[in-house]
């Protein structure tokens, strides 16, 4: 067979061959650095567990842990003891060789690694008590004391404790689809959280010696096992909070007989725990939708706190499909409640507080709880649990299913400053709101703080503004995050950073995500598209374990808005927004071309060239544009244009034709790295204003420069970018034309 040269069929090869040595590249090739690049390099690959749409896939699974507990509070010794039976269901497709259990109280144990991992410096001014606690007194005995771990037959189970995690070694692997039951007995000494810190513990009222307990992380809790990373058993260092599976709880809590107790779940022996009068008041509260009904009065609480009963009572709670359990107990508690009507059900809003919290709490707390349930339900899904409880615990702000602790009390004279009242209101909204995120939409707080704190701070802002349009919200408005965004880059990290590595925790995990979501809602997507997508995410992932990718993908999937540029910039980088006006040129209509314009060709179709007549827009600073005709011509004076209109437009169309007299070309630049829509406000000479919004895609072919042309009937007096401060622009000095010059006092 005759050999035929490839050059006959591919002559380009000859060209390439001939030029291989002659062509020298002028510069190196470049990688794709366009900020609109899709996020395949950052997001996990979709699979049968988690789909590309952001929804749970057909193979999605999650484990379940059910608890039966007997807990006792030793008030005199500030000690809590418990025995629990856990039934763990392995719904994963894998067999499990061992189980991991969280022992969060071990963060405060004497051998805890947490203090060793923190940097220290000498505090040169301390209270006497503070100095003694720090340097003279041996630390208290804290952390779990595990008395036993036994299987269902009562046999000891091998287990290994590694700081805040305990591995239970199984004799035989727990097969896929199987269950295992085991029991743990434990106790620990409760911390005074005001002295030692912590998300739970007790508050001591020194005058009378009473304690107010808010008890959480109090039992060995099953760790999460999922399709993303297997066991989530990162140590609890104190910053990253918790990842927990759902389950059913039956809890018997024994406390001094004069204590009032509330907890996660429904109280199943209410009639035994309260007096006949108190039960009657509760029945009234079930039908009171406008005002709280006081169930345990201040007089009753004051009488109880004068004695220290040696008797005991056991409160019985049952909670269905919750991820955690919290308890509040004290003889000081006043207790009120009211009913809340949601779309399809009635739930109870409740508050527990000592007399020191009145009149503020009696007037405010339960009503704020009710408002929060209504607001969050409207933006996500109807609150599914039977109640939501707000507990007054000074210096606290922490959440658990159906119950939370919140700070804020009046002074000794009962006077409350606006700062305290607003602070307390915000904390109650925030902590009650956490029942939605992450107690129901169950994200991994140990890994991603922003997925619960950031989303919740955003919804908190909406609830605050719905409560009062003039409410002084601290987080949410875009302008409030500017000081952080414009800060020293050495102390900033992307939102997508592990919880334990964040330097400015509040700004990074709360403030920046909340501001970003408001920007998406107000500027990028609009309320209708955003609200639908956000509600879709909440409903897809309620009672499940979402990841960041699930949120990002769902927001795009349900809105048809490409947001990769936003996630990439706002969540994965420390880029900031800074859009400015670089240049403004005014042009004038003329029938006479400049020398340069004479030779400009205008294409007609793919191959033709327009022959005219032409209209010329000439830069007012052009050397050939004489001052004598600086104003240029009006459209009505241009006979070729008038003739074109008469020949091509109907009478009705002519009536709507614009008659611009002024032509401006505005060049916007972007000193900041973060892409953002351009919001422009024009102010005309007569004082009237007009707003324009250009989508972020205006930057897609040039990430640093964009131009727009304005043809107006009135002269423009002022051009301003983002006049309402909706985009978190860190430098507004370049947002205005003509540039505002600030005179010094010496001018």
XYZ file of C-alpha atoms in Angstrom:
747
model
C 0.000 0.000 0.000
C 1.303 3.404 -0.935
C 2.138 5.608 2.024
C 0.308 8.964 1.866
C 1.649 11.993 3.683
C -0.593 13.453 6.381
C 0.344 16.879 5.083
C -2.001 16.375 2.137
C -4.917 16.147 4.504
C -3.684 18.378 7.314
C -1.703 21.230 5.722
C -1.771 23.028 9.055
C 0.831 20.549 10.202
C 3.182 21.962 7.558
C 2.615 25.436 8.893
C 3.204 24.293 12.440
C 6.290 22.358 11.388
C 7.766 25.264 9.546
C 7.281 27.652 12.437
C 8.279 25.548 15.423
C 11.670 27.155 15.680
C 10.721 30.580 14.416
C 7.944 31.435 16.922
C 9.097 32.604 20.341
C 6.362 33.229 22.897
C 6.351 36.777 24.207
C 4.991 35.704 27.586
C 4.121 32.642 29.590
C 0.678 31.072 29.309
C -1.761 31.808 32.107
C -4.195 29.850 34.205
C -7.882 30.672 34.443
C -8.128 33.369 37.092
C -11.516 34.725 36.064
C -13.678 35.177 39.127
C -16.673 33.742 37.261
C -15.024 30.340 36.866
C -17.242 27.514 38.057
C -16.398 25.934 41.399
C -15.552 22.392 40.326
C -12.156 22.901 41.949
C -13.681 23.661 45.348
C -16.859 21.628 45.745
C -17.081 17.949 46.585
C -18.074 15.696 43.706
C -21.832 14.958 43.654
C -22.810 11.347 44.246
C -25.737 9.111 45.160
C -25.671 10.413 48.735
C -25.653 14.128 47.863
C -26.729 15.241 44.402
C -25.508 18.006 42.129
C -28.763 19.850 42.758
C -27.962 20.142 46.462
C -30.695 17.698 47.506
C -30.225 14.442 49.422
C -29.587 11.614 46.965
C -31.338 8.243 46.701
C -28.605 6.597 48.791
C -28.613 9.260 51.539
C -28.651 7.811 55.059
C -28.173 8.940 58.614
C -27.662 7.151 61.890
C -29.997 7.286 64.877
C -29.253 7.269 68.603
C -32.092 6.791 71.121
C -31.545 7.458 74.828
C -33.240 6.399 78.040
C -31.757 8.295 80.998
C -32.052 8.560 84.748
C -30.378 11.774 85.885
C -30.037 13.197 89.406
C -28.952 16.691 90.440
C -27.106 16.973 93.762
C -27.741 20.646 94.497
C -25.730 20.789 97.736
C -22.565 19.499 96.083
C -23.187 20.884 92.567
C -22.894 17.407 91.155
C -24.841 15.565 88.461
C -25.070 11.789 88.105
C -26.595 9.699 85.374
C -27.084 6.299 83.865
C -28.190 5.978 80.281
C -29.131 3.259 77.867
C -28.334 3.996 74.244
C -29.802 2.195 71.263
C -27.716 2.965 68.195
C -29.015 2.181 64.693
C -26.453 1.671 61.945
C -28.281 2.871 58.833
C -25.053 3.253 56.861
C -24.022 0.789 54.127
C -20.847 -0.048 56.099
C -20.226 -2.379 59.024
C -18.827 -0.512 62.047
C -15.924 -1.941 64.062
C -16.366 0.513 66.926
C -18.493 3.442 68.089
C -17.368 6.956 69.028
C -18.965 8.848 71.919
C -18.409 12.517 72.787
C -17.297 13.392 76.327
C -17.447 17.174 76.039
C -17.140 17.839 79.786
C -13.594 16.456 79.577
C -12.541 19.766 78.084
C -12.502 20.956 81.717
C -10.784 17.876 83.140
C -7.450 18.286 84.928
C -5.628 16.488 82.137
C -7.412 18.442 79.389
C -5.291 19.490 76.426
C -7.500 22.520 75.720
C -5.737 24.995 78.054
C -2.369 23.807 76.753
C -3.361 24.658 73.191
C -4.152 28.285 74.051
C -1.612 31.096 73.933
C -1.140 33.040 77.168
C 0.175 36.387 78.289
C 0.541 37.963 81.707
C -2.491 39.968 82.828
C -0.965 42.875 84.713
C -4.172 43.880 86.486
C -6.329 41.273 88.222
C -8.928 41.251 90.959
C -7.750 39.617 94.167
C -10.144 36.734 93.541
C -9.030 36.448 89.941
C -5.366 36.311 90.975
C -6.083 33.666 93.602
C -8.062 31.509 91.172
C -5.357 31.768 88.517
C -2.176 31.340 90.536
C -2.970 30.108 94.069
C -5.844 27.668 93.905
C -5.629 24.221 92.376
C -8.205 23.806 89.636
C -11.456 22.040 90.561
C -12.167 18.410 89.736
C -13.988 18.591 86.422
C -14.656 16.228 83.568
C -16.583 12.971 83.249
C -16.104 10.111 85.673
C -17.152 7.024 83.698
C -18.171 4.291 86.143
C -18.952 1.675 83.515
C -19.799 0.890 79.910
C -21.880 -2.305 79.577
C -23.600 -4.206 76.807
C -27.281 -5.174 76.791
C -26.516 -8.268 78.891
C -24.690 -6.230 81.539
C -21.207 -7.320 80.487
C -18.372 -4.737 80.555
C -17.450 -3.305 77.161
C -13.899 -2.419 76.200
C -13.504 1.341 75.721
C -10.730 3.869 75.222
C -10.925 7.551 76.198
C -8.990 10.024 74.089
C -9.547 13.464 75.657
C -13.120 14.448 74.708
C -13.826 11.278 72.724
C -14.467 7.714 73.840
C -14.175 4.729 71.525
C -16.359 1.754 72.403
C -14.685 -1.335 70.995
C -17.182 -3.846 69.636
C -16.615 -7.577 70.032
C -18.105 -8.067 66.555
C -18.736 -5.370 63.947
C -22.151 -3.706 63.960
C -23.567 -4.736 60.612
C -25.275 -2.387 58.192
C -28.951 -2.141 59.125
C -28.406 -3.551 62.634
C -28.843 -1.979 66.088
C -26.843 -2.195 69.294
C -27.872 -1.339 72.863
C -25.402 -0.456 75.599
C -25.370 1.522 78.838
C -23.053 4.069 80.464
C -22.973 5.270 84.069
C -21.232 8.557 84.797
C -21.015 11.661 86.992
C -19.230 14.984 87.104
C -18.970 18.126 89.226
C -20.886 21.031 87.703
C -18.933 24.185 86.918
C -19.737 27.720 88.017
C -19.806 29.081 84.472
C -19.461 32.708 85.562
C -16.065 31.932 87.107
C -14.861 29.038 84.965
C -16.629 29.669 81.679
C -18.586 27.165 79.659
C -21.818 26.840 77.746
C -23.596 25.342 80.746
C -23.227 25.022 84.514
C -24.677 27.013 87.376
C -25.074 30.634 88.401
C -24.600 31.286 92.117
C -26.723 33.888 93.907
C -24.374 34.543 96.807
C -26.765 36.430 99.097
C -29.043 33.447 99.632
C -26.802 30.639 98.367
C -29.192 29.520 95.648
C -28.066 28.204 92.280
C -29.655 28.402 88.867
C -28.640 25.423 86.733
C -28.516 25.300 82.954
C -27.351 21.790 82.167
C -26.050 20.741 78.741
C -23.360 18.528 77.210
C -24.072 16.656 80.424
C -24.216 13.093 79.103
C -21.954 11.005 76.851
C -23.322 11.736 73.379
C -23.015 9.695 70.215
C -20.829 11.214 67.512
C -22.042 11.573 63.925
C -21.150 8.944 61.345
C -21.969 9.974 57.774
C -21.110 9.715 54.085
C -18.856 12.786 54.118
C -16.110 11.887 56.564
C -17.133 8.734 58.409
C -16.941 9.452 62.140
C -16.970 13.127 63.055
C -14.714 12.811 66.088
C -12.695 16.004 66.031
C -11.764 16.879 69.591
C -13.805 19.529 71.399
C -11.357 22.369 71.989
C -14.049 24.846 73.003
C -14.667 26.821 69.794
C -16.221 24.435 67.318
C -19.503 23.301 68.790
C -21.259 20.027 68.167
C -22.248 17.454 65.551
C -24.948 15.056 66.720
C -27.300 12.418 65.320
C -31.066 12.548 65.803
C -32.911 10.259 68.174
C -35.703 9.861 70.719
C -35.163 10.705 74.395
C -36.935 9.543 77.536
C -35.386 11.321 80.504
C -36.163 11.114 84.217
C -34.593 14.074 86.009
C -34.513 14.044 89.800
C -33.987 17.379 91.563
C -34.763 18.948 94.954
C -38.524 19.030 95.472
C -38.614 22.852 95.592
C -37.002 23.227 92.142
C -38.909 24.175 88.997
C -37.537 22.271 86.016
C -37.932 22.477 82.263
C -36.098 20.660 79.518
C -36.115 19.467 75.954
C -39.306 17.520 75.238
C -42.777 17.287 76.705
C -43.289 16.976 80.436
C -45.313 13.774 80.810
C -46.114 14.045 84.542
C -47.049 17.734 84.710
C -49.979 17.228 87.071
C -47.654 15.686 89.684
C -44.977 18.386 89.437
C -47.121 21.501 89.852
C -49.838 22.519 92.280
C -53.481 22.433 91.256
C -53.463 26.218 90.901
C -50.357 26.149 88.717
C -51.797 23.434 86.487
C -54.950 25.500 86.090
C -52.854 28.481 85.009
C -51.064 26.297 82.460
C -54.405 25.226 80.999
C -55.220 28.913 80.606
C -51.868 29.531 78.895
C -52.697 26.878 76.304
C -55.436 29.209 75.036
C -53.740 32.577 75.560
C -52.351 33.845 72.226
C -51.797 37.524 73.067
C -50.291 37.663 76.538
C -48.220 35.235 78.617
C -49.869 33.598 81.606
C -47.724 33.385 84.750
C -47.778 29.761 85.918
C -45.265 29.918 88.799
C -45.570 33.429 90.222
C -42.825 35.606 91.634
C -44.359 35.255 95.110
C -44.227 31.458 94.817
C -40.635 31.552 93.582
C -39.552 33.895 96.398
C -41.114 31.577 98.962
C -39.338 28.547 97.468
C -35.906 30.160 97.362
C -35.927 30.773 101.140
C -35.706 27.060 101.928
C -33.552 24.168 100.757
C -35.712 21.082 100.544
C -34.266 17.685 101.439
C -37.050 16.012 99.477
C -36.790 15.051 95.817
C -39.031 15.065 92.770
C -38.545 13.302 89.459
C -39.540 15.167 86.305
C -40.244 13.006 83.265
C -39.598 14.302 79.758
C -40.093 12.707 76.360
C -38.618 14.183 73.163
C -39.139 12.766 69.699
C -36.426 13.016 67.060
C -34.140 15.641 68.541
C -30.366 15.831 68.306
C -29.651 16.845 71.893
C -31.113 17.469 75.334
C -30.883 20.445 77.705
C -32.221 20.992 81.250
C -32.847 24.074 83.437
C -33.439 23.662 87.181
C -33.737 26.089 90.094
C -35.958 26.938 93.061
C -35.730 30.561 91.946
C -37.674 30.127 88.706
C -40.724 32.154 87.785
C -42.478 30.441 84.893
C -44.779 31.906 82.244
C -46.136 30.698 78.896
C -48.393 31.559 75.980
C -49.745 29.823 72.897
C -48.453 30.562 69.397
C -50.572 29.918 66.328
C -48.547 28.771 63.365
C -50.013 27.813 60.007
C -51.059 24.273 60.892
C -50.471 23.930 64.629
C -50.247 25.568 68.033
C -47.010 25.511 70.027
C -46.088 26.944 73.412
C -43.670 29.824 74.026
C -42.311 29.710 77.579
C -39.848 31.483 79.856
C -38.119 30.665 83.140
C -36.400 33.431 85.103
C -35.478 34.527 88.638
C -36.973 37.591 90.318
C -33.746 39.444 89.493
C -34.802 39.352 85.825
C -38.117 41.154 86.412
C -39.815 43.276 85.212
C -37.843 42.933 81.965
C -38.311 39.208 81.442
C -41.972 39.059 82.418
C -42.743 41.863 79.987
C -40.517 40.731 77.127
C -39.083 37.225 76.938
C -42.048 35.008 76.054
C -43.417 37.522 73.559
C -40.041 37.571 71.804
C -40.022 33.759 71.731
C -43.466 33.795 70.103
C -42.388 36.388 67.524
C -39.284 34.362 66.678
C -41.279 31.187 66.072
C -43.598 33.032 63.689
C -40.813 34.816 61.809
C -38.542 31.804 61.345
C -41.458 29.547 60.419
C -42.469 31.982 57.677
C -38.958 31.942 56.191
C -38.311 28.193 56.526
C -40.891 25.655 57.767
C -43.413 25.521 60.587
C -41.733 24.936 63.926
C -42.240 21.200 64.465
C -41.757 20.840 68.220
C -44.394 21.380 70.952
C -42.629 24.228 72.770
C -39.743 26.714 72.850
C -38.322 27.787 76.216
C -36.182 30.833 77.036
C -34.217 30.617 80.306
C -32.670 33.631 82.027
C -29.032 32.733 82.686
C -26.746 35.715 83.109
C -23.651 35.790 80.893
C -25.080 33.044 78.686
C -26.375 32.639 75.164
C -26.662 29.009 74.145
C -29.143 26.764 72.392
C -30.540 23.248 72.567
C -33.652 21.644 71.083
C -36.734 23.431 72.477
C -34.740 25.250 75.203
C -32.060 27.958 75.363
C -30.245 30.165 77.894
C -30.168 33.943 77.446
C -28.499 36.837 79.222
C -29.935 40.292 80.081
C -31.317 41.634 83.349
C -32.274 45.033 84.778
C -30.166 46.702 87.445
C -30.904 46.350 91.170
C -33.598 49.025 90.905
C -35.378 47.227 88.078
C -34.213 49.729 85.451
C -33.198 48.408 82.047
C -31.105 50.355 79.537
C -31.972 50.207 75.849
C -28.653 48.459 75.265
C -29.532 45.643 77.659
C -33.095 45.319 76.394
C -32.061 45.151 72.756
C -29.167 42.856 73.599
C -31.455 40.464 75.460
C -34.079 40.566 72.714
C -31.465 39.787 70.070
C -30.018 36.905 72.076
C -33.461 35.364 72.628
C -34.270 35.616 68.918
C -30.878 34.159 68.053
C -30.951 31.256 70.504
C -34.582 30.299 69.875
C -33.765 30.559 66.169
C -31.026 27.979 66.629
C -33.727 25.350 67.045
C -34.148 25.719 63.269
C -30.390 25.916 62.545
C -28.726 23.580 63.575
C -31.122 21.672 65.822
C -33.353 20.734 62.861
C -31.305 21.636 59.774
C -28.516 19.691 61.422
C -25.201 21.031 60.118
C -21.777 20.090 61.468
C -20.829 22.840 63.931
C -17.559 21.198 64.841
C -16.433 21.824 61.270
C -18.405 24.798 59.917
C -19.586 27.360 62.458
C -21.066 29.632 59.794
C -23.612 27.023 58.675
C -25.568 27.515 61.876
C -24.350 30.841 63.297
C -24.231 32.700 59.993
C -27.543 31.471 58.622
C -29.151 32.004 62.008
C -27.732 35.540 62.331
C -29.256 36.342 58.941
C -32.688 35.107 60.032
C -32.245 36.904 63.354
C -31.797 40.156 61.422
C -35.007 39.546 59.467
C -36.891 38.790 62.701
C -35.513 41.928 64.375
C -36.588 44.133 61.483
C -40.025 42.512 61.418
C -40.308 43.221 65.148
C -39.327 46.868 64.621
C -38.166 48.417 61.303
C -35.929 50.751 63.343
C -34.417 47.965 65.430
C -30.646 48.570 65.949
C -29.477 45.263 64.467
C -25.762 44.710 64.979
C -25.338 41.919 62.420
C -26.964 41.624 59.030
C -26.749 45.056 57.369
C -23.972 45.052 54.778
C -22.512 48.327 56.049
C -21.903 46.820 59.497
C -19.364 44.295 58.200
C -17.198 46.938 56.472
C -14.777 47.483 59.401
C -14.029 43.756 59.422
C -13.766 43.403 55.637
C -11.368 46.345 55.461
C -9.176 45.082 58.290
C -5.636 43.735 58.334
C -5.523 40.688 56.049
C -3.150 38.999 58.516
C -6.101 38.603 60.869
C -8.719 37.552 58.328
C -9.545 34.105 57.015
C -12.238 32.866 54.635
C -15.638 31.950 56.045
C -14.904 28.424 54.809
C -12.411 27.874 57.620
C -12.606 25.301 60.376
C -14.211 26.615 63.548
C -11.062 26.285 65.649
C -8.871 28.312 63.266
C -10.973 31.488 63.171
C -9.370 34.561 64.725
C -12.292 37.011 64.750
C -15.000 34.477 65.529
C -18.013 36.796 65.720
C -17.243 38.705 62.538
C -16.205 35.692 60.495
C -18.794 33.087 61.490
C -21.750 35.335 62.378
C -21.449 38.774 60.825
C -19.924 38.131 57.403
C -22.232 35.237 56.404
C -25.274 37.204 57.606
C -24.221 40.286 55.623
C -23.487 38.108 52.588
C -26.936 36.529 52.658
C -28.526 39.959 52.942
C -26.528 41.098 49.917
C -27.725 38.036 48.014
C -31.317 38.758 49.012
C -31.348 42.533 48.547
C -28.894 43.063 45.686
C -28.036 39.920 43.752
C -31.109 37.674 43.649
C -34.052 39.723 44.876
C -36.394 38.703 47.674
C -38.659 36.388 45.711
C -35.917 34.204 44.220
C -33.818 34.206 47.378
C -36.683 33.400 49.740
C -37.847 30.499 47.612
C -34.330 29.047 47.346
C -33.593 29.496 51.048
C -36.869 27.853 52.017
C -36.091 25.020 49.593
C -32.763 24.431 51.337
C -34.390 24.461 54.780
C -37.069 21.974 53.764
C -34.702 19.683 51.849
C -32.389 19.366 54.831
C -34.634 19.584 57.901
C -33.913 16.610 60.159
C -30.874 15.808 57.994
C -27.137 16.633 57.916
C -26.293 19.206 55.192
C -22.820 20.281 54.086
C -21.768 23.673 52.676
C -21.989 22.254 49.147
C -25.598 21.258 49.750
C -26.424 24.849 50.667
C -24.506 26.429 47.773
C -25.972 24.050 45.197
C -29.549 24.322 46.447
C -29.493 28.125 46.369
C -28.546 27.970 42.675
C -30.717 24.984 41.842
C -33.904 26.595 43.154
C -33.295 30.051 41.671
C -31.547 29.656 38.288
C -29.003 32.236 39.477
C -25.319 31.389 38.914
C -23.702 32.197 42.258
C -20.316 30.513 41.939
C -18.646 33.914 41.729
C -20.307 34.911 45.007
C -19.483 31.748 46.961
C -15.924 31.826 45.618
C -15.339 35.439 46.648
C -17.418 35.863 49.797
C -16.986 32.424 51.372
C -13.688 31.036 50.065
C -11.559 34.184 50.105
C -10.973 37.373 52.068
C -11.594 39.551 49.021
C -13.454 42.759 49.785
C -15.847 44.968 47.840
C -14.509 48.263 46.512
C -16.103 49.611 43.350
C -15.335 53.136 42.221
C -15.932 55.659 39.449
C -12.699 55.930 37.499
C -13.722 58.359 34.783
C -16.743 60.200 33.363
C -16.759 61.596 29.817
C -19.455 63.714 28.273
C -20.250 63.378 24.581
C -22.133 65.669 22.223
C -24.236 64.842 19.157
C -22.846 66.207 15.904
C -23.369 65.751 12.162
C -19.706 66.509 11.534
C -17.146 63.794 12.225
C -13.703 64.285 13.650
C -10.750 63.110 11.552
C -10.626 59.837 13.486
C -14.349 59.134 13.129
C -14.285 59.744 9.356
C -12.382 56.509 8.842
C -14.359 54.354 11.267
C -16.315 51.633 9.465
C -19.615 50.273 10.816
C -20.336 46.692 9.836
C -23.609 45.727 8.215
C -24.267 42.037 8.752
C -21.282 39.716 8.470
C -19.695 41.128 5.339
C -21.195 44.512 4.519
C -20.411 48.082 5.577
C -22.986 50.771 6.451
C -22.992 53.755 4.135
C -24.734 56.325 6.342
C -25.993 58.896 7.031
C -24.295 58.882 10.453
C -24.690 60.468 13.867
C -21.467 61.300 15.682
C -20.930 61.363 19.445
C -17.874 63.468 20.114
C -15.921 63.613 23.358
C -16.332 67.100 24.829
C -12.600 67.266 25.470
C -11.688 66.443 21.879
C -9.330 68.979 20.350
C -11.493 69.361 17.215
C -14.637 70.009 19.217
C -14.688 73.790 19.394
C -16.092 75.700 22.328
C -18.450 77.491 19.923
C -20.547 74.352 19.468
C -19.821 72.840 22.885
C -23.493 72.145 23.498
C -23.738 70.107 20.323
C -27.042 69.547 18.573
C -30.383 68.384 19.909
C -31.920 65.291 18.385
C -34.723 67.377 16.883
C -32.167 69.492 15.021
C -30.621 66.528 13.209
C -32.507 66.319 9.936
C -31.219 62.848 8.871
C -32.356 61.415 12.219
C -35.729 63.171 12.033
C -36.276 61.778 8.550
C -35.361 58.259 9.745
C -37.879 58.494 12.566
C -40.658 59.734 10.273
C -40.064 56.898 7.833
C -39.759 54.055 10.327
C -42.012 54.852 13.318
C -45.792 55.059 13.669
C -47.546 58.000 15.233
C -47.963 56.128 18.534
C -44.337 55.086 18.539
C -43.186 58.641 17.855
C -45.027 59.794 20.954
C -42.884 57.535 23.111
C -39.527 58.302 21.516
C -36.922 59.602 23.904
C -35.191 62.875 23.207
C -31.822 62.712 24.948
C -29.697 65.849 25.039
C -26.857 64.639 27.230
C -24.543 61.677 26.697
C -22.138 60.304 29.282
C -19.726 57.388 29.326
C -18.921 56.241 32.858
C -16.031 53.918 33.566
C -16.252 51.906 36.788
C -13.206 50.273 38.302
C -12.865 47.658 41.008
C -9.897 48.150 43.341
C -11.384 45.419 45.532
C -11.154 41.775 44.528
C -14.785 40.872 45.269
C -17.210 40.847 42.352
C -20.496 42.650 43.014
C -23.392 44.165 41.072
C -23.012 47.892 40.422
C -25.729 50.018 41.988
C -25.798 53.500 40.464
C -27.835 56.556 41.375
C -27.949 59.550 39.018
C -28.904 62.953 40.389
C -30.005 65.453 37.764
C -29.682 69.201 37.812
C -33.325 69.608 38.814
C -32.771 67.410 41.884
C -34.594 64.344 40.564
C -32.914 60.948 40.830
C -32.798 57.709 38.877
C -31.415 54.330 39.946
C -29.715 51.641 37.841
C -28.617 48.151 38.801
C -26.090 46.227 36.717
C -25.689 42.508 37.479
C -22.385 41.090 38.623
C -21.934 39.580 35.160
C -20.955 43.033 33.901
C -17.455 42.090 35.131
C -17.354 38.677 33.468
C -14.985 39.582 30.597
C -12.924 42.080 32.524
C -12.782 41.546 36.274
C -11.446 45.016 36.953
C -13.177 47.511 34.630
C -16.682 48.136 33.260
C -18.325 50.950 31.298
C -21.908 52.166 30.871
C -23.403 54.908 28.684
C -26.203 57.209 29.841
C -28.314 59.157 27.334
C -30.475 61.567 29.333
C -32.862 64.432 28.741
C -31.511 66.264 31.780
C -27.941 67.090 32.695
C -26.386 64.863 35.354
C -25.241 66.695 38.431
C -23.998 63.746 40.458
C -23.263 60.031 40.019
C -23.057 57.816 43.097
C -22.383 54.096 43.538
C -24.277 52.167 46.222
C -25.879 55.174 47.930
C -27.817 52.926 50.373
C -24.675 50.993 51.419
C -26.063 47.603 50.396
C -22.866 45.954 49.083
C -20.338 46.330 51.943
C -18.139 48.630 49.843
C -15.155 49.365 52.078
C -14.187 52.702 50.466
C -16.972 55.092 49.511
C -14.620 57.985 48.782
C -14.354 56.764 45.172
C -18.101 56.191 44.842
C -19.088 59.721 43.855
C -18.618 61.912 40.782
C -17.692 64.733 40.775
C -15.281 63.636 43.486
C -16.026 65.303 46.782
C -13.004 67.282 47.931
C -12.831 67.828 51.663
C -11.246 71.137 52.516
C -8.902 71.372 55.442
C -9.339 74.026 58.112
C -6.387 75.904 56.584
C -8.039 76.355 53.145
